[in-house]
Each structure stands twice: as structure tokens, then as C-alpha cells.
PDB file of C-alpha atoms in Angstrom:
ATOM      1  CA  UNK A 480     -23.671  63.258 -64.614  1.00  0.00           C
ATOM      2  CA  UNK A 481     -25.181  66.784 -63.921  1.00  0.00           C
ATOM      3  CA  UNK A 482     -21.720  68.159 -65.238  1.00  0.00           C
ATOM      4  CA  UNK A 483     -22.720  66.200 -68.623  1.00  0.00           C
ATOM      5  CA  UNK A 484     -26.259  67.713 -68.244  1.00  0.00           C
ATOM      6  CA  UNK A 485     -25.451  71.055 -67.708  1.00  0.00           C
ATOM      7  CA  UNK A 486     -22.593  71.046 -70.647  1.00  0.00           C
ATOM      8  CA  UNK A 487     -25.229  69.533 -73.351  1.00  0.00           C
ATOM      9  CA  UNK A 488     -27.934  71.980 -71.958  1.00  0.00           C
ATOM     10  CA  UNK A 489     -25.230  74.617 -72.163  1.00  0.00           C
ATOM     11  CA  UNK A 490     -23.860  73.740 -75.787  1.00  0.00           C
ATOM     12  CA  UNK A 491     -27.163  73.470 -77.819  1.00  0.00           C
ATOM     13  CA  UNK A 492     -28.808  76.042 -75.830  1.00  0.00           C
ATOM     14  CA  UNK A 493     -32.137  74.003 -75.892  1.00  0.00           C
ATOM     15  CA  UNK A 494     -35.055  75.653 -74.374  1.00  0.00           C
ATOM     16  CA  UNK A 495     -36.808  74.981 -71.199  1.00  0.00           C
ATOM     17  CA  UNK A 496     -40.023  73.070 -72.814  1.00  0.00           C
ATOM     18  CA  UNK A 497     -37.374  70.997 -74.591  1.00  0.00           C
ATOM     19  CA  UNK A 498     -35.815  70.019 -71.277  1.00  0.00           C
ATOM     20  CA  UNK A 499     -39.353  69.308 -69.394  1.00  0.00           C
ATOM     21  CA  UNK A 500     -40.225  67.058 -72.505  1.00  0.00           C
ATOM     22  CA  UNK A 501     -37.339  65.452 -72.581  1.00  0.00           C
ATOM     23  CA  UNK A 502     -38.050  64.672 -68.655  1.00  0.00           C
ATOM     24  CA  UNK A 503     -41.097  63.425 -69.847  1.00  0.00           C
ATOM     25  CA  UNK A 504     -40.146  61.224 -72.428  1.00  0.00           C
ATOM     26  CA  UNK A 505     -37.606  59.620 -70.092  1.00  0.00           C
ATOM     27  CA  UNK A 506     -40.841  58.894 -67.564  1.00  0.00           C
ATOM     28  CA  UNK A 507     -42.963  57.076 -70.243  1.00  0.00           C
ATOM     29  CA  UNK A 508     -39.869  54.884 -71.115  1.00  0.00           C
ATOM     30  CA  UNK A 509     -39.867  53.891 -67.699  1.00  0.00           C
ATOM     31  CA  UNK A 510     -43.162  53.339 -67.271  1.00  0.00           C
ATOM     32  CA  UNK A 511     -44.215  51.567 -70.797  1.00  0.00           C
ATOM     33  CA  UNK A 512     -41.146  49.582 -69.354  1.00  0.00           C
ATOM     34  CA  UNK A 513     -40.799  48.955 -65.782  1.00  0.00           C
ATOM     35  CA  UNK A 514     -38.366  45.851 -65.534  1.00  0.00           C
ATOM     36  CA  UNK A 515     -35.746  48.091 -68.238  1.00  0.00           C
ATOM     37  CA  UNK A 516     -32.018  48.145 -66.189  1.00  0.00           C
ATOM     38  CA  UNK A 517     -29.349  50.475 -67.516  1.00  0.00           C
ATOM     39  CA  UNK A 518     -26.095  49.560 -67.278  1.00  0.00           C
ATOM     40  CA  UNK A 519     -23.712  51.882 -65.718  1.00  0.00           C
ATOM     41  CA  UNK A 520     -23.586  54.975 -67.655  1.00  0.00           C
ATOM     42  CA  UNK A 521     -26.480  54.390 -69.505  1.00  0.00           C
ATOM     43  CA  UNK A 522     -27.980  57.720 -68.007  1.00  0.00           C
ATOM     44  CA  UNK A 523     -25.714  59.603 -69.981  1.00  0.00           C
ATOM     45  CA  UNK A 524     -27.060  58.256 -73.365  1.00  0.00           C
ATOM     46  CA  UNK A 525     -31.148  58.658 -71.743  1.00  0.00           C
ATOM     47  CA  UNK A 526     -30.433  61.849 -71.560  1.00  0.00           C
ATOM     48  CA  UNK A 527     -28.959  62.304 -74.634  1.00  0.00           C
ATOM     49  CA  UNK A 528     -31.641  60.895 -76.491  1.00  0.00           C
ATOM     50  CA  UNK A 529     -34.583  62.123 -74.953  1.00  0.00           C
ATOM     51  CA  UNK A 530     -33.352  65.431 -75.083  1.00  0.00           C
ATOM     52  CA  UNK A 531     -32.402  65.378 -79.098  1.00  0.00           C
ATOM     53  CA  UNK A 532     -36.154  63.785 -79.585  1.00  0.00           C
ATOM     54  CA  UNK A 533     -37.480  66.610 -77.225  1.00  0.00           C
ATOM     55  CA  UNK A 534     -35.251  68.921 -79.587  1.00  0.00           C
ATOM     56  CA  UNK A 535     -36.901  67.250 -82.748  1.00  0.00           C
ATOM     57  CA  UNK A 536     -40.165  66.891 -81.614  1.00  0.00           C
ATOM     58  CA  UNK A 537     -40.986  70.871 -80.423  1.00  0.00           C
ATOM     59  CA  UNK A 538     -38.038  73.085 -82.589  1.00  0.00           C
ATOM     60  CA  UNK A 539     -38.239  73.630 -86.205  1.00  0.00           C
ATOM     61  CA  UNK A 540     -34.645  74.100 -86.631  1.00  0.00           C
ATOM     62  CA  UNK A 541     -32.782  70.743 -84.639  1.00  0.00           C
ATOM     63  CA  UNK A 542     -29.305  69.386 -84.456  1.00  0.00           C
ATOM     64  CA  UNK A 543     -28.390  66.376 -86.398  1.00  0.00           C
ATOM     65  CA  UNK A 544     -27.638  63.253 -84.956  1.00  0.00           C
ATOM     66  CA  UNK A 545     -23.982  64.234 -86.197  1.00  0.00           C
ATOM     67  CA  UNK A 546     -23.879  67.769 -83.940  1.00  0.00           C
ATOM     68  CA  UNK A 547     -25.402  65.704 -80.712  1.00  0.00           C
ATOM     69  CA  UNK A 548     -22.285  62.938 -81.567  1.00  0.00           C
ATOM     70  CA  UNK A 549     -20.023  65.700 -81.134  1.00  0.00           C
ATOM     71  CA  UNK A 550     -21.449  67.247 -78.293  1.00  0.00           C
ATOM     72  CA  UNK A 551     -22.010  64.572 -76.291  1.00  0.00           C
ATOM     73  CA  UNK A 552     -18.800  62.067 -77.680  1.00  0.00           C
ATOM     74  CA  UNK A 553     -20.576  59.672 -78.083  1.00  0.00           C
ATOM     75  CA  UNK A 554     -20.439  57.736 -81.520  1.00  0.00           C
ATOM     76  CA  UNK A 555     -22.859  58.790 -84.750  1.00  0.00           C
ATOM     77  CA  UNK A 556     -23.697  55.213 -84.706  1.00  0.00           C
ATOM     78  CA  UNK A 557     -24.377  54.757 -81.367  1.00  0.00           C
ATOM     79  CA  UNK A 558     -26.622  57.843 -81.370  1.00  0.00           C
ATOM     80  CA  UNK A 559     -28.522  56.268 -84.543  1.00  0.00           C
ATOM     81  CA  UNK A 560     -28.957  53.467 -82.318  1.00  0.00           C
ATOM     82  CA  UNK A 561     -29.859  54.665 -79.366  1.00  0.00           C
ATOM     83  CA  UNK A 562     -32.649  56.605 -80.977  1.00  0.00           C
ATOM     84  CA  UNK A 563     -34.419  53.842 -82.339  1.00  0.00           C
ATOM     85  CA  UNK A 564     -34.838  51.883 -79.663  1.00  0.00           C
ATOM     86  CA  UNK A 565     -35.914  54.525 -77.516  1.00  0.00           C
ATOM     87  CA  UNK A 566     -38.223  55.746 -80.150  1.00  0.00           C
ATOM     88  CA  UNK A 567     -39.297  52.207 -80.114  1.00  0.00           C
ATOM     89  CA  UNK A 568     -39.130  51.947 -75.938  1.00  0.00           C
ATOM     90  CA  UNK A 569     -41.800  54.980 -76.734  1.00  0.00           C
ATOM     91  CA  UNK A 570     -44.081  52.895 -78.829  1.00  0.00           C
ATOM     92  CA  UNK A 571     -43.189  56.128 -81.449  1.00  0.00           C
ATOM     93  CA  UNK A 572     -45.664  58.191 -79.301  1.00  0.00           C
ATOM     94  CA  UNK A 573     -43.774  61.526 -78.553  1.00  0.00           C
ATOM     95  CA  UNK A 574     -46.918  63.584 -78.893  1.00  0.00           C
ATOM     96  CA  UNK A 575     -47.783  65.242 -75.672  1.00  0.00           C
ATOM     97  CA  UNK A 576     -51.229  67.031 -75.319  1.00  0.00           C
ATOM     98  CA  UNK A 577     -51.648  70.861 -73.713  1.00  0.00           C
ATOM     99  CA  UNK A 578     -52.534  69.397 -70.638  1.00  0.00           C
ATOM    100  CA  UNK A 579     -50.364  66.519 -69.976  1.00  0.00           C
ATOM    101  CA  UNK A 580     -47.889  68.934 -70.701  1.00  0.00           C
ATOM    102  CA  UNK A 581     -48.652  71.091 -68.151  1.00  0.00           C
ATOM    103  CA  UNK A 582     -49.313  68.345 -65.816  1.00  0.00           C
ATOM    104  CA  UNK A 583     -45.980  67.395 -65.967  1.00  0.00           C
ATOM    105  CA  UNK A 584     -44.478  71.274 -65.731  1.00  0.00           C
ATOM    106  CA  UNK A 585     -46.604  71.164 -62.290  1.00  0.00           C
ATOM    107  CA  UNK A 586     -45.559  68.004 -60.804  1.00  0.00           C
ATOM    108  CA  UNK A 587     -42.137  69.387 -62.291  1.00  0.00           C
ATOM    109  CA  UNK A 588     -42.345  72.271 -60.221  1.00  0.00           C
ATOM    110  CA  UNK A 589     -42.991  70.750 -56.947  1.00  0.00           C
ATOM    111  CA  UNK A 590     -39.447  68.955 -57.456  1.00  0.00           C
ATOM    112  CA  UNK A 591     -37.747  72.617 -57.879  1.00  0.00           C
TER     113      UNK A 591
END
């Protein structure tokens, strides 16, 4: 898994704020839902998706859903998927204010 990581990372050359949000993102989902249990593998696509919405979210110029299929191999369809329900595991909310953000880059920090 942190081969997969550090290939995506590596291939779309996202930035670091795009990586902390996506980290954040990932959090929320598993707070707004506690009980969620991914089958094996499903870390892969978590990461996948929360980084393309991080991607979407901050950058003016993003990947399609096409370019993250091919990155990651993992099916257009799947990825189309996959980013719904997230979006939808989100409640839609990927705003993050100034200071939550930097809340989490702290807390972030104390990991590193």
C-alpha cells in the first residue's frame, strides 16, 4: 500500500496541501461514519479518491477521472463510482476552513 501511495503521489505530482486534505477527507468519512468496514483492498481506492477530490477541490488545473483510472488501474467506472459515494459518505462537504486546516497540518505534524 505505501508503494501504491508513493507511485500516485509520484505520478500526478500533487502538492503537499492536496495530500493533508486528502488525509482529511479520509478522517471525516470515518467519522460521519463510524460502523463503515472496507473490504480488503479497499484502502487503495480511499486513497484514490480522497486524493483526486483533494486534487479537485484546491487545484485549478485537475486530472480527470480518466488520467486517475490510468494511474491508479483501476476502472473509469469504478472511479465514477467510487467518487460518488464518497462524495456522498462526505455529506458533499469538502470545504475546509483556514483553521481546521491548519488544525489538521498540526495534529499532522505530531505524526511525522
Amino acid at each position: 500500500f505505501k508503494k501504491f501511495c508513493k507511485d500516485v503521489i509520484s505520478a500526478t505530482q500533487v502538492s503537499h496541501s492536496v495530500i493533508l486534505l486528502s488525509l482529511l477527507y479520509i478522517h471525516r468519512m470515518k467519522i460521519n461514519n463510524p460502523t463503515i468496514k472496507g473490504q480488503n483492498g479497499s484502502e487503495y481506492r480511499t486513497f484514490t479518491v480522497a486524493l483526486m477530490l483533494a486534487n479537485k477541490f484546491l487545484d485549478d488545473n485537475t486530472y480527470t477521472n480518466k488520467t486517475w483510472s490510468e494511474v491508479t488501474n483501476i476502472p473509469v467506472s469504478e472511479i465514477n463510482t467510487m467518487e460518488m459515494e464518497f462524495l456522498s459518505s462526505l455529506d458533499y462537504e469538502l470545504y475546509v476552513s483556514e483553521r481546521q486546516y491548519f488544525e489538521w497540518v498540526k495534529k499532522m505534524d505530531s505524526f511525522v
